[in-house]
PDB file of C-alpha atoms in Angstrom:
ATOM      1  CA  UNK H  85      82.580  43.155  30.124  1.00  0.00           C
ATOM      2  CA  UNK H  86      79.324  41.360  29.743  1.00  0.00           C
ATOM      3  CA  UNK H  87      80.410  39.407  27.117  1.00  0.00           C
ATOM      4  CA  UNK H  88      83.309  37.848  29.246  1.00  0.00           C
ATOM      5  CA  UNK H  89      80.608  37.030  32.107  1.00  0.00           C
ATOM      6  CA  UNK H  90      77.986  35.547  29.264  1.00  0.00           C
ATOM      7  CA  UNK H  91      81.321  33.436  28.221  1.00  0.00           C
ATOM      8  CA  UNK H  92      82.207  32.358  31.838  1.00  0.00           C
ATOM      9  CA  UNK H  93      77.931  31.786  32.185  1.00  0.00           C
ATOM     10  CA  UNK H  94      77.856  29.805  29.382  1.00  0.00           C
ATOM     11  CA  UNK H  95      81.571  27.915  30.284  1.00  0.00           C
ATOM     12  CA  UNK H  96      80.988  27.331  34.057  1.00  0.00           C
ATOM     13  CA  UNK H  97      79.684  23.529  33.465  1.00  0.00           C
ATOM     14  CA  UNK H  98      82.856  22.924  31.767  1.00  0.00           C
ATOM     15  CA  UNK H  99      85.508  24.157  33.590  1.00  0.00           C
ATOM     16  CA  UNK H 100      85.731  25.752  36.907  1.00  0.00           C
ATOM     17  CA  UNK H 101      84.615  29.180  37.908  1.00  0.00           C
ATOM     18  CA  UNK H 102      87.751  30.458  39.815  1.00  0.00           C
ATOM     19  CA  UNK H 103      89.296  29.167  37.120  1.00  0.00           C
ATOM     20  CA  UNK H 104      87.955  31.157  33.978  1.00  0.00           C
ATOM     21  CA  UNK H 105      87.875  34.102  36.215  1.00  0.00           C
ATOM     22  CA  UNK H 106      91.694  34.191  36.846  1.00  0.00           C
ATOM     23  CA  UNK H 107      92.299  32.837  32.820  1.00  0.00           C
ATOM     24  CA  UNK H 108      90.078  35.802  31.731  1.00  0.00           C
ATOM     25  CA  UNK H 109      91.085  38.676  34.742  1.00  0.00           C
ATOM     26  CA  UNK H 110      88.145  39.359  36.171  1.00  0.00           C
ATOM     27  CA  UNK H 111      86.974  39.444  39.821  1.00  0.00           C
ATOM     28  CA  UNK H 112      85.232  35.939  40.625  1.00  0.00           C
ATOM     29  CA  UNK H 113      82.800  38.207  42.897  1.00  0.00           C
ATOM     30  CA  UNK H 114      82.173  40.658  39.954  1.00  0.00           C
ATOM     31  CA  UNK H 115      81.121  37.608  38.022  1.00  0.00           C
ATOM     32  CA  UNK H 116      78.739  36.632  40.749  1.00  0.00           C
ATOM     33  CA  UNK H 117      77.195  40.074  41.038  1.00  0.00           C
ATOM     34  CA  UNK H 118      76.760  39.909  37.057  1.00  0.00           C
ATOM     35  CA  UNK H 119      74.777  36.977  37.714  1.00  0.00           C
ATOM     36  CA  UNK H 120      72.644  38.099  40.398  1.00  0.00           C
ATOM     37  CA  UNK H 121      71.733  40.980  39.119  1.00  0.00           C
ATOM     38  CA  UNK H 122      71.043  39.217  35.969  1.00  0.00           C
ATOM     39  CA  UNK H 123      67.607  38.122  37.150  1.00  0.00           C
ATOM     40  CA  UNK H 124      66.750  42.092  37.565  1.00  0.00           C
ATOM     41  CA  UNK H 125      67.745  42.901  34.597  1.00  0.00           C
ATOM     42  CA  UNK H 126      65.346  40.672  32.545  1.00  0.00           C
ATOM     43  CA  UNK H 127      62.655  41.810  34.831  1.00  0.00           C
ATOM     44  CA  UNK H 128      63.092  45.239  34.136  1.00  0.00           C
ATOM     45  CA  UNK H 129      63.532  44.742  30.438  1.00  0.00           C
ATOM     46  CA  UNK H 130      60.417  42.870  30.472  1.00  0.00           C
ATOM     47  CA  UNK H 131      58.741  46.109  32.276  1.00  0.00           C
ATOM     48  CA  UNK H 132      59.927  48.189  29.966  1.00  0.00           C
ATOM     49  CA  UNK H 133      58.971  46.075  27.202  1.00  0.00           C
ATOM     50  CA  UNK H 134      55.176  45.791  28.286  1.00  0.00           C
ATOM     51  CA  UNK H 135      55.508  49.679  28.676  1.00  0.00           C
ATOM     52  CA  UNK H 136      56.401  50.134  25.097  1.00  0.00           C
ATOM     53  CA  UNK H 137      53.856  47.604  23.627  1.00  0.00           C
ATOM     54  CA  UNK H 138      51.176  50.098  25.940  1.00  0.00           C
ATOM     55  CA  UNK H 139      52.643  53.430  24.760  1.00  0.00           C
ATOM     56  CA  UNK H 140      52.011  52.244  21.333  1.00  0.00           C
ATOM     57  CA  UNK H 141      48.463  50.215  22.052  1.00  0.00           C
ATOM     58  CA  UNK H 142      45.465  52.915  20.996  1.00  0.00           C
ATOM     59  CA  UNK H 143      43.065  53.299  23.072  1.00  0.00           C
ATOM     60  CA  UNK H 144      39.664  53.724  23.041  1.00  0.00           C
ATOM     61  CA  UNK H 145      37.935  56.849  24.081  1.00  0.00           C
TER      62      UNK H 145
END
């Protein structure tokens, strides 16, 4: 299902919103809950990112 949102992301200065939603059967408020919790999503990868670059960092006694 993410892809569908990344299409209607990517799409949504081209044609309307309501529009792609009801062409591609999805929820136009699912879409917009994809995109707000987009923002989280990156944060957290970054988070876990940083923890995984640390985990693997040695350290110095």
């Amino acid at each position: 299902m993410n892809e569908v949102y990344a299409f209607i992301e990517a799409e949504k200065t081209t044609h309307n919103v309501a529009l792609l939603c009801r062409l591609l059967k999805v929820a136009r408020s699912s879409f917009y809950a994809w995109l707000a919790g987009q923002k989280a999503r990156s944060a957290r990868k970054a988070a876990d990112d940083a923890l995984a670059w640390a985990a693997q960092t040695p350290r110095s006694p």
